[in-house]
């Protein structure tokens, strides 16, 4: 298994934000020491220590992801200092990648010019057209945010900034997959991400009312795939679909939830605290602080390795599933919610994998046909018996279905 790139998810303003989205997982988040309290901003001391160490992790490349909360609350001068420090501590020929995930409310022409000049890749949070985006993505007083986000996107477009769209799939948007996809594409957006919203209500201990339902999410993914597949000619990038297609052709998926292990990145809080994942910012998983634990040592730590391996610990219901080699038991944060030991979105993923199988196989075969045989790697997949139900979801036995097609990832036991 190739060693994953070591990247950083940095929260220079911690959980602070200038929106008050109803579904935000920082609201009363149990065990998160950064979800409430006084104003937090990364100091110059921590920033310099962070940049100097990060630039030495790999003399050929460095990867920074700036998130929050809302990272632009730190102000443009803060990010000008980021770039200056990267230039100061960089190595000759070293490439530097900066990603900024933002609600875009503060993005103006000055911000857009800066982001273009230094080739930041910007992720803009946008849940579709106004009637669905503004249902949850609101200001603290309840005012909508959609029009300001679209105005900011206009600034990015006029300056030629590379950006993608991140949409949260919640109880409202989860019923409108095809419509939201069509609207985003009609706006000319070519790079899309969709993140399922599943949170626990801290008052009741049950799934929060704004969370997407498993059946609803399965339907959302299937509708989305049908639009994206486009008769075998996808015209835009959907991050999860790109990752799954990579698995079909034997490559490493670029999304952590589809990988065998966690632990490909570190979270750096505003004060230098280090954690293994943004969904596991908990006292029990604090790796240390950058002032006394270097990034190099944190990435090599046993605690991070143990966290990563925990994802691969076998769960009985997953081991018999034909789709295990694609989802690798899914993201651990969806397991054990509200007292249910099963992965919350398992049924949704099974529905989607069966629905999309034929389409992904067509795309994979097209790619493999153009790939020299010496460069091909078979995609990993659990072996199935000839009399087992076919993983494609047709309802037929394997021997009556895909065994005859011999897809490159099907192994018979």
JSON list of N, CA, C and O in Angstrom, two decimals, residues 5-56:
[
{"chain": "A", "resi": 5, "resn": "UNK", "atom": "N", "xyz": [0.30, 10.82, 1.15]},
{"chain": "A", "resi": 5, "resn": "UNK", "atom": "CA", "xyz": [0.93, 12.13, 1.28]},
{"chain": "A", "resi": 5, "resn": "UNK", "atom": "C", "xyz": [0.61, 12.72, 2.64]},
{"chain": "A", "resi": 5, "resn": "UNK", "atom": "O", "xyz": [-0.51, 12.56, 3.16]},
{"chain": "A", "resi": 6, "resn": "UNK", "atom": "N", "xyz": [1.56, 13.40, 3.24]},
{"chain": "A", "resi": 6, "resn": "UNK", "atom": "CA", "xyz": [1.36, 14.00, 4.55]},
{"chain": "A", "resi": 6, "resn": "UNK", "atom": "C", "xyz": [0.90, 15.45, 4.36]},
{"chain": "A", "resi": 6, "resn": "UNK", "atom": "O", "xyz": [1.65, 16.31, 3.94]},
{"chain": "A", "resi": 7, "resn": "UNK", "atom": "N", "xyz": [-0.34, 15.68, 4.68]},
{"chain": "A", "resi": 7, "resn": "UNK", "atom": "CA", "xyz": [-0.91, 17.01, 4.52]},
{"chain": "A", "resi": 7, "resn": "UNK", "atom": "C", "xyz": [-1.45, 17.51, 5.85]},
{"chain": "A", "resi": 7, "resn": "UNK", "atom": "O", "xyz": [-1.58, 16.75, 6.82]},
{"chain": "A", "resi": 8, "resn": "UNK", "atom": "N", "xyz": [-1.78, 18.79, 5.88]},
{"chain": "A", "resi": 8, "resn": "UNK", "atom": "CA", "xyz": [-2.21, 19.45, 7.11]},
{"chain": "A", "resi": 8, "resn": "UNK", "atom": "C", "xyz": [-3.56, 20.11, 6.91]},
{"chain": "A", "resi": 8, "resn": "UNK", "atom": "O", "xyz": [-3.80, 20.77, 5.89]},
{"chain": "A", "resi": 9, "resn": "UNK", "atom": "N", "xyz": [-4.45, 19.93, 7.85]},
{"chain": "A", "resi": 9, "resn": "UNK", "atom": "CA", "xyz": [-5.71, 20.67, 7.91]},
{"chain": "A", "resi": 9, "resn": "UNK", "atom": "C", "xyz": [-5.57, 21.65, 9.06]},
{"chain": "A", "resi": 9, "resn": "UNK", "atom": "O", "xyz": [-5.53, 21.25, 10.23]},
{"chain": "A", "resi": 10, "resn": "UNK", "atom": "N", "xyz": [-5.49, 22.92, 8.72]},
{"chain": "A", "resi": 10, "resn": "UNK", "atom": "CA", "xyz": [-5.14, 23.95, 9.71]},
{"chain": "A", "resi": 10, "resn": "UNK", "atom": "C", "xyz": [-6.35, 24.82, 9.99]},
{"chain": "A", "resi": 10, "resn": "UNK", "atom": "O", "xyz": [-7.03, 25.27, 9.06]},
{"chain": "A", "resi": 11, "resn": "UNK", "atom": "N", "xyz": [-6.62, 25.07, 11.27]},
{"chain": "A", "resi": 11, "resn": "UNK", "atom": "CA", "xyz": [-7.78, 25.85, 11.68]},
{"chain": "A", "resi": 11, "resn": "UNK", "atom": "C", "xyz": [-7.31, 27.12, 12.39]},
{"chain": "A", "resi": 11, "resn": "UNK", "atom": "O", "xyz": [-7.32, 27.18, 13.62]},
{"chain": "A", "resi": 12, "resn": "UNK", "atom": "N", "xyz": [-6.89, 28.13, 11.63]},
{"chain": "A", "resi": 12, "resn": "UNK", "atom": "CA", "xyz": [-6.28, 29.32, 12.25]},
{"chain": "A", "resi": 12, "resn": "UNK", "atom": "C", "xyz": [-7.25, 30.14, 13.08]},
{"chain": "A", "resi": 12, "resn": "UNK", "atom": "O", "xyz": [-6.81, 30.93, 13.92]},
{"chain": "A", "resi": 13, "resn": "UNK", "atom": "N", "xyz": [-8.57, 30.00, 12.84]},
{"chain": "A", "resi": 13, "resn": "UNK", "atom": "CA", "xyz": [-9.57, 30.69, 13.65]},
{"chain": "A", "resi": 13, "resn": "UNK", "atom": "C", "xyz": [-10.38, 29.69, 14.46]},
{"chain": "A", "resi": 13, "resn": "UNK", "atom": "O", "xyz": [-11.43, 30.03, 15.00]},
{"chain": "A", "resi": 14, "resn": "UNK", "atom": "N", "xyz": [-9.88, 28.45, 14.55]},
{"chain": "A", "resi": 14, "resn": "UNK", "atom": "CA", "xyz": [-10.57, 27.38, 15.26]},
{"chain": "A", "resi": 14, "resn": "UNK", "atom": "C", "xyz": [-12.00, 27.24, 14.79]},
{"chain": "A", "resi": 14, "resn": "UNK", "atom": "O", "xyz": [-12.26, 27.23, 13.58]},
{"chain": "A", "resi": 15, "resn": "UNK", "atom": "N", "xyz": [-12.96, 27.16, 15.74]},
{"chain": "A", "resi": 15, "resn": "UNK", "atom": "CA", "xyz": [-14.36, 26.94, 15.37]},
{"chain": "A", "resi": 15, "resn": "UNK", "atom": "C", "xyz": [-15.12, 28.24, 15.14]},
{"chain": "A", "resi": 15, "resn": "UNK", "atom": "O", "xyz": [-16.33, 28.20, 14.86]},
{"chain": "A", "resi": 16, "resn": "UNK", "atom": "N", "xyz": [-14.46, 29.39, 15.25]},
{"chain": "A", "resi": 16, "resn": "UNK", "atom": "CA", "xyz": [-15.16, 30.67, 15.06]},
{"chain": "A", "resi": 16, "resn": "UNK", "atom": "C", "xyz": [-15.67, 30.79, 13.63]},
{"chain": "A", "resi": 16, "resn": "UNK", "atom": "O", "xyz": [-15.00, 30.39, 12.67]},
{"chain": "A", "resi": 17, "resn": "UNK", "atom": "N", "xyz": [-16.85, 31.37, 13.48]},
{"chain": "A", "resi": 17, "resn": "UNK", "atom": "CA", "xyz": [-17.46, 31.52, 12.16]},
{"chain": "A", "resi": 17, "resn": "UNK", "atom": "C", "xyz": [-18.39, 32.73, 12.15]},
{"chain": "A", "resi": 17, "resn": "UNK", "atom": "O", "xyz": [-18.93, 33.12, 13.19]},
{"chain": "A", "resi": 18, "resn": "UNK", "atom": "N", "xyz": [-18.56, 33.32, 10.97]},
{"chain": "A", "resi": 18, "resn": "UNK", "atom": "CA", "xyz": [-19.48, 34.45, 10.79]},
{"chain": "A", "resi": 18, "resn": "UNK", "atom": "C", "xyz": [-20.83, 34.01, 10.23]},
{"chain": "A", "resi": 18, "resn": "UNK", "atom": "O", "xyz": [-21.63, 34.83, 9.82]},
{"chain": "A", "resi": 19, "resn": "UNK", "atom": "N", "xyz": [-21.06, 32.69, 10.20]},
{"chain": "A", "resi": 19, "resn": "UNK", "atom": "CA", "xyz": [-22.39, 32.14, 9.95]},
{"chain": "A", "resi": 19, "resn": "UNK", "atom": "C", "xyz": [-22.81, 31.30, 11.16]},
{"chain": "A", "resi": 19, "resn": "UNK", "atom": "O", "xyz": [-21.97, 30.95, 12.01]},
{"chain": "A", "resi": 20, "resn": "UNK", "atom": "N", "xyz": [-24.09, 30.98, 11.20]},
{"chain": "A", "resi": 20, "resn": "UNK", "atom": "CA", "xyz": [-24.61, 30.15, 12.29]},
{"chain": "A", "resi": 20, "resn": "UNK", "atom": "C", "xyz": [-25.46, 29.04, 11.68]},
{"chain": "A", "resi": 20, "resn": "UNK", "atom": "O", "xyz": [-26.67, 28.94, 11.93]},
{"chain": "A", "resi": 21, "resn": "UNK", "atom": "N", "xyz": [-24.82, 28.19, 10.85]},
{"chain": "A", "resi": 21, "resn": "UNK", "atom": "CA", "xyz": [-25.53, 27.14, 10.15]},
{"chain": "A", "resi": 21, "resn": "UNK", "atom": "C", "xyz": [-26.14, 26.16, 11.16]},
{"chain": "A", "resi": 21, "resn": "UNK", "atom": "O", "xyz": [-25.46, 25.68, 12.07]},
{"chain": "A", "resi": 22, "resn": "UNK", "atom": "N", "xyz": [-27.40, 25.85, 10.96]},
{"chain": "A", "resi": 22, "resn": "UNK", "atom": "CA", "xyz": [-28.12, 25.01, 11.91]},
{"chain": "A", "resi": 22, "resn": "UNK", "atom": "C", "xyz": [-27.49, 23.65, 12.06]},
{"chain": "A", "resi": 22, "resn": "UNK", "atom": "O", "xyz": [-27.52, 23.05, 13.14]},
{"chain": "A", "resi": 23, "resn": "UNK", "atom": "N", "xyz": [-26.91, 23.12, 10.99]},
{"chain": "A", "resi": 23, "resn": "UNK", "atom": "CA", "xyz": [-26.37, 21.76, 11.03]},
{"chain": "A", "resi": 23, "resn": "UNK", "atom": "C", "xyz": [-24.89, 21.69, 11.37]},
{"chain": "A", "resi": 23, "resn": "UNK", "atom": "O", "xyz": [-24.28, 20.62, 11.37]},
{"chain": "A", "resi": 24, "resn": "UNK", "atom": "N", "xyz": [-24.26, 22.81, 11.69]},
{"chain": "A", "resi": 24, "resn": "UNK", "atom": "CA", "xyz": [-22.81, 22.83, 11.93]},
{"chain": "A", "resi": 24, "resn": "UNK", "atom": "C", "xyz": [-22.44, 21.91, 13.08]},
{"chain": "A", "resi": 24, "resn": "UNK", "atom": "O", "xyz": [-23.03, 21.99, 14.17]},
{"chain": "A", "resi": 25, "resn": "UNK", "atom": "N", "xyz": [-21.45, 21.04, 12.86]},
{"chain": "A", "resi": 25, "resn": "UNK", "atom": "CA", "xyz": [-21.11, 20.07, 13.90]},
{"chain": "A", "resi": 25, "resn": "UNK", "atom": "C", "xyz": [-20.29, 20.69, 15.03]},
{"chain": "A", "resi": 25, "resn": "UNK", "atom": "O", "xyz": [-19.93, 20.01, 15.99]},
{"chain": "A", "resi": 26, "resn": "UNK", "atom": "N", "xyz": [-20.00, 21.99, 14.96]},
{"chain": "A", "resi": 26, "resn": "UNK", "atom": "CA", "xyz": [-19.35, 22.66, 16.09]},
{"chain": "A", "resi": 26, "resn": "UNK", "atom": "C", "xyz": [-20.34, 23.14, 17.12]},
{"chain": "A", "resi": 26, "resn": "UNK", "atom": "O", "xyz": [-19.95, 23.59, 18.20]},
{"chain": "A", "resi": 27, "resn": "UNK", "atom": "N", "xyz": [-21.63, 23.11, 16.82]},
{"chain": "A", "resi": 27, "resn": "UNK", "atom": "CA", "xyz": [-22.63, 23.56, 17.78]},
{"chain": "A", "resi": 27, "resn": "UNK", "atom": "C", "xyz": [-22.76, 22.54, 18.92]},
{"chain": "A", "resi": 27, "resn": "UNK", "atom": "O", "xyz": [-23.19, 21.41, 18.68]},
{"chain": "A", "resi": 28, "resn": "UNK", "atom": "N", "xyz": [-22.37, 22.96, 20.11]},
{"chain": "A", "resi": 28, "resn": "UNK", "atom": "CA", "xyz": [-22.52, 22.09, 21.29]},
{"chain": "A", "resi": 28, "resn": "UNK", "atom": "C", "xyz": [-21.94, 20.70, 21.04]},
{"chain": "A", "resi": 28, "resn": "UNK", "atom": "O", "xyz": [-22.52, 19.68, 21.40]},
{"chain": "A", "resi": 29, "resn": "UNK", "atom": "N", "xyz": [-20.79, 20.67, 20.42]},
{"chain": "A", "resi": 29, "resn": "UNK", "atom": "CA", "xyz": [-20.19, 19.38, 20.07]},
{"chain": "A", "resi": 29, "resn": "UNK", "atom": "C", "xyz": [-19.56, 18.73, 21.29]},
{"chain": "A", "resi": 29, "resn": "UNK", "atom": "O", "xyz": [-18.62, 19.28, 21.87]},
{"chain": "A", "resi": 30, "resn": "UNK", "atom": "N", "xyz": [-20.06, 17.59, 21.76]},
{"chain": "A", "resi": 30, "resn": "UNK", "atom": "CA", "xyz": [-19.52, 16.95, 22.97]},
{"chain": "A", "resi": 30, "resn": "UNK", "atom": "C", "xyz": [-18.06, 16.58, 22.80]},
{"chain": "A", "resi": 30, "resn": "UNK", "atom": "O", "xyz": [-17.65, 16.02, 21.78]},
{"chain": "A", "resi": 31, "resn": "UNK", "atom": "N", "xyz": [-17.26, 16.91, 23.79]},
{"chain": "A", "resi": 31, "resn": "UNK", "atom": "CA", "xyz": [-15.86, 16.51, 23.77]},
{"chain": "A", "resi": 31, "resn": "UNK", "atom": "C", "xyz": [-14.94, 17.41, 22.97]},
{"chain": "A", "resi": 31, "resn": "UNK", "atom": "O", "xyz": [-13.73, 17.21, 22.96]},
{"chain": "A", "resi": 32, "resn": "UNK", "atom": "N", "xyz": [-15.46, 18.40, 22.27]},
{"chain": "A", "resi": 32, "resn": "UNK", "atom": "CA", "xyz": [-14.63, 19.29, 21.47]},
{"chain": "A", "resi": 32, "resn": "UNK", "atom": "C", "xyz": [-14.28, 20.52, 22.30]},
{"chain": "A", "resi": 32, "resn": "UNK", "atom": "O", "xyz": [-15.15, 21.35, 22.59]},
{"chain": "A", "resi": 33, "resn": "UNK", "atom": "N", "xyz": [-13.02, 20.69, 22.69]},
{"chain": "A", "resi": 33, "resn": "UNK", "atom": "CA", "xyz": [-12.64, 21.83, 23.54]},
{"chain": "A", "resi": 33, "resn": "UNK", "atom": "C", "xyz": [-12.58, 23.16, 22.79]},
{"chain": "A", "resi": 33, "resn": "UNK", "atom": "O", "xyz": [-12.29, 24.18, 23.39]},
{"chain": "A", "resi": 34, "resn": "UNK", "atom": "N", "xyz": [-12.87, 23.14, 21.47]},
{"chain": "A", "resi": 34, "resn": "UNK", "atom": "CA", "xyz": [-12.74, 24.36, 20.67]},
{"chain": "A", "resi": 34, "resn": "UNK", "atom": "C", "xyz": [-14.07, 24.85, 20.11]},
{"chain": "A", "resi": 34, "resn": "UNK", "atom": "O", "xyz": [-14.10, 25.78, 19.31]},
{"chain": "A", "resi": 35, "resn": "UNK", "atom": "N", "xyz": [-15.17, 24.22, 20.51]},
{"chain": "A", "resi": 35, "resn": "UNK", "atom": "CA", "xyz": [-16.46, 24.56, 19.90]},
{"chain": "A", "resi": 35, "resn": "UNK", "atom": "C", "xyz": [-17.11, 25.78, 20.51]},
{"chain": "A", "resi": 35, "resn": "UNK", "atom": "O", "xyz": [-18.10, 26.28, 19.99]},
{"chain": "A", "resi": 36, "resn": "UNK", "atom": "N", "xyz": [-16.63, 26.29, 21.62]},
{"chain": "A", "resi": 36, "resn": "UNK", "atom": "CA", "xyz": [-17.21, 27.48, 22.25]},
{"chain": "A", "resi": 36, "resn": "UNK", "atom": "C", "xyz": [-16.13, 28.18, 23.06]},
{"chain": "A", "resi": 36, "resn": "UNK", "atom": "O", "xyz": [-15.10, 27.61, 23.37]},
{"chain": "A", "resi": 37, "resn": "UNK", "atom": "N", "xyz": [-16.38, 29.43, 23.38]},
{"chain": "A", "resi": 37, "resn": "UNK", "atom": "CA", "xyz": [-15.43, 30.15, 24.22]},
{"chain": "A", "resi": 37, "resn": "UNK", "atom": "C", "xyz": [-14.97, 31.44, 23.60]},
{"chain": "A", "resi": 37, "resn": "UNK", "atom": "O", "xyz": [-15.57, 31.94, 22.64]},
{"chain": "A", "resi": 38, "resn": "UNK", "atom": "N", "xyz": [-13.87, 32.01, 24.10]},
{"chain": "A", "resi": 38, "resn": "UNK", "atom": "CA", "xyz": [-13.39, 33.31, 23.64]},
{"chain": "A", "resi": 38, "resn": "UNK", "atom": "C", "xyz": [-12.82, 33.27, 22.23]},
{"chain": "A", "resi": 38, "resn": "UNK", "atom": "O", "xyz": [-12.58, 32.19, 21.66]},
{"chain": "A", "resi": 39, "resn": "UNK", "atom": "N", "xyz": [-12.60, 34.44, 21.66]},
{"chain": "A", "resi": 39, "resn": "UNK", "atom": "CA", "xyz": [-12.04, 34.56, 20.32]},
{"chain": "A", "resi": 39, "resn": "UNK", "atom": "C", "xyz": [-10.70, 33.85, 20.23]},
{"chain": "A", "resi": 39, "resn": "UNK", "atom": "O", "xyz": [-9.85, 34.01, 21.10]},
{"chain": "A", "resi": 40, "resn": "UNK", "atom": "N", "xyz": [-10.54, 33.09, 19.17]},
{"chain": "A", "resi": 40, "resn": "UNK", "atom": "CA", "xyz": [-9.29, 32.34, 18.99]},
{"chain": "A", "resi": 40, "resn": "UNK", "atom": "C", "xyz": [-8.70, 32.66, 17.63]},
{"chain": "A", "resi": 40, "resn": "UNK", "atom": "O", "xyz": [-9.38, 32.56, 16.62]},
{"chain": "A", "resi": 41, "resn": "UNK", "atom": "N", "xyz": [-7.42, 33.00, 17.60]},
{"chain": "A", "resi": 41, "resn": "UNK", "atom": "CA", "xyz": [-6.70, 33.24, 16.37]},
{"chain": "A", "resi": 41, "resn": "UNK", "atom": "C", "xyz": [-5.29, 32.69, 16.52]},
{"chain": "A", "resi": 41, "resn": "UNK", "atom": "O", "xyz": [-4.67, 32.79, 17.58]},
{"chain": "A", "resi": 42, "resn": "UNK", "atom": "N", "xyz": [-4.75, 32.14, 15.46]},
{"chain": "A", "resi": 42, "resn": "UNK", "atom": "CA", "xyz": [-3.39, 31.60, 15.49]},
{"chain": "A", "resi": 42, "resn": "UNK", "atom": "C", "xyz": [-2.39, 32.72, 15.63]},
{"chain": "A", "resi": 42, "resn": "UNK", "atom": "O", "xyz": [-2.44, 33.72, 14.90]},
{"chain": "A", "resi": 43, "resn": "UNK", "atom": "N", "xyz": [-1.47, 32.58, 16.56]},
{"chain": "A", "resi": 43, "resn": "UNK", "atom": "CA", "xyz": [-0.46, 33.61, 16.81]},
{"chain": "A", "resi": 43, "resn": "UNK", "atom": "C", "xyz": [0.65, 33.52, 15.77]},
{"chain": "A", "resi": 43, "resn": "UNK", "atom": "O", "xyz": [0.83, 32.50, 15.10]},
{"chain": "A", "resi": 44, "resn": "UNK", "atom": "N", "xyz": [1.42, 34.59, 15.64]},
{"chain": "A", "resi": 44, "resn": "UNK", "atom": "CA", "xyz": [2.55, 34.59, 14.73]},
{"chain": "A", "resi": 44, "resn": "UNK", "atom": "C", "xyz": [3.58, 33.54, 15.12]},
{"chain": "A", "resi": 44, "resn": "UNK", "atom": "O", "xyz": [4.22, 32.93, 14.26]},
{"chain": "A", "resi": 45, "resn": "UNK", "atom": "N", "xyz": [3.73, 33.32, 16.43]},
{"chain": "A", "resi": 45, "resn": "UNK", "atom": "CA", "xyz": [4.69, 32.33, 16.91]},
{"chain": "A", "resi": 45, "resn": "UNK", "atom": "C", "xyz": [4.31, 30.93, 16.45]},
{"chain": "A", "resi": 45, "resn": "UNK", "atom": "O", "xyz": [5.15, 30.18, 15.92]},
{"chain": "A", "resi": 46, "resn": "UNK", "atom": "N", "xyz": [3.05, 30.56, 16.65]},
{"chain": "A", "resi": 46, "resn": "UNK", "atom": "CA", "xyz": [2.59, 29.24, 16.22]},
{"chain": "A", "resi": 46, "resn": "UNK", "atom": "C", "xyz": [2.64, 29.12, 14.70]},
{"chain": "A", "resi": 46, "resn": "UNK", "atom": "O", "xyz": [3.04, 28.09, 14.16]},
{"chain": "A", "resi": 47, "resn": "UNK", "atom": "N", "xyz": [2.24, 30.18, 14.00]},
{"chain": "A", "resi": 47, "resn": "UNK", "atom": "CA", "xyz": [2.23, 30.14, 12.54]},
{"chain": "A", "resi": 47, "resn": "UNK", "atom": "C", "xyz": [3.63, 29.90, 11.99]},
{"chain": "A", "resi": 47, "resn": "UNK", "atom": "O", "xyz": [3.83, 29.07, 11.09]},
{"chain": "A", "resi": 48, "resn": "UNK", "atom": "N", "xyz": [4.61, 30.62, 12.51]},
{"chain": "A", "resi": 48, "resn": "UNK", "atom": "CA", "xyz": [5.98, 30.46, 12.01]},
{"chain": "A", "resi": 48, "resn": "UNK", "atom": "C", "xyz": [6.51, 29.07, 12.30]},
{"chain": "A", "resi": 48, "resn": "UNK", "atom": "O", "xyz": [7.17, 28.44, 11.45]},
{"chain": "A", "resi": 49, "resn": "UNK", "atom": "N", "xyz": [6.22, 28.56, 13.50]},
{"chain": "A", "resi": 49, "resn": "UNK", "atom": "CA", "xyz": [6.65, 27.21, 13.84]},
{"chain": "A", "resi": 49, "resn": "UNK", "atom": "C", "xyz": [6.00, 26.19, 12.92]},
{"chain": "A", "resi": 49, "resn": "UNK", "atom": "O", "xyz": [6.64, 25.26, 12.43]},
{"chain": "A", "resi": 50, "resn": "UNK", "atom": "N", "xyz": [4.71, 26.37, 12.66]},
{"chain": "A", "resi": 50, "resn": "UNK", "atom": "CA", "xyz": [3.97, 25.47, 11.78]},
{"chain": "A", "resi": 50, "resn": "UNK", "atom": "C", "xyz": [4.54, 25.46, 10.37]},
{"chain": "A", "resi": 50, "resn": "UNK", "atom": "O", "xyz": [4.83, 24.40, 9.80]},
{"chain": "A", "resi": 51, "resn": "UNK", "atom": "N", "xyz": [4.72, 26.65, 9.79]},
{"chain": "A", "resi": 51, "resn": "UNK", "atom": "CA", "xyz": [5.19, 26.72, 8.40]},
{"chain": "A", "resi": 51, "resn": "UNK", "atom": "C", "xyz": [6.61, 26.18, 8.28]},
{"chain": "A", "resi": 51, "resn": "UNK", "atom": "O", "xyz": [6.92, 25.42, 7.35]},
{"chain": "A", "resi": 52, "resn": "UNK", "atom": "N", "xyz": [7.47, 26.54, 9.20]},
{"chain": "A", "resi": 52, "resn": "UNK", "atom": "CA", "xyz": [8.86, 26.09, 9.11]},
{"chain": "A", "resi": 52, "resn": "UNK", "atom": "C", "xyz": [8.97, 24.58, 9.18]},
{"chain": "A", "resi": 52, "resn": "UNK", "atom": "O", "xyz": [9.75, 23.95, 8.44]},
{"chain": "A", "resi": 53, "resn": "UNK", "atom": "N", "xyz": [8.17, 23.95, 10.05]},
{"chain": "A", "resi": 53, "resn": "UNK", "atom": "CA", "xyz": [8.20, 22.50, 10.14]},
{"chain": "A", "resi": 53, "resn": "UNK", "atom": "C", "xyz": [7.54, 21.84, 8.93]},
{"chain": "A", "resi": 53, "resn": "UNK", "atom": "O", "xyz": [8.02, 20.83, 8.42]},
{"chain": "A", "resi": 54, "resn": "UNK", "atom": "N", "xyz": [6.42, 22.40, 8.49]},
{"chain": "A", "resi": 54, "resn": "UNK", "atom": "CA", "xyz": [5.70, 21.80, 7.37]},
{"chain": "A", "resi": 54, "resn": "UNK", "atom": "C", "xyz": [6.53, 21.81, 6.10]},
{"chain": "A", "resi": 54, "resn": "UNK", "atom": "O", "xyz": [6.49, 20.85, 5.31]},
{"chain": "A", "resi": 55, "resn": "UNK", "atom": "N", "xyz": [7.28, 22.86, 5.88]},
{"chain": "A", "resi": 55, "resn": "UNK", "atom": "CA", "xyz": [8.08, 22.94, 4.66]},
{"chain": "A", "resi": 55, "resn": "UNK", "atom": "C", "xyz": [9.23, 21.94, 4.66]},
{"chain": "A", "resi": 55, "resn": "UNK", "atom": "O", "xyz": [9.83, 21.66, 3.62]},
{"chain": "A", "resi": 56, "resn": "UNK", "atom": "N", "xyz": [9.55, 21.37, 5.83]},
{"chain": "A", "resi": 56, "resn": "UNK", "atom": "CA", "xyz": [10.63, 20.39, 5.93]},
{"chain": "A", "resi": 56, "resn": "UNK", "atom": "C", "xyz": [10.13, 18.95, 5.93]},
{"chain": "A", "resi": 56, "resn": "UNK", "atom": "O", "xyz": [10.93, 18.02, 5.97]}
]
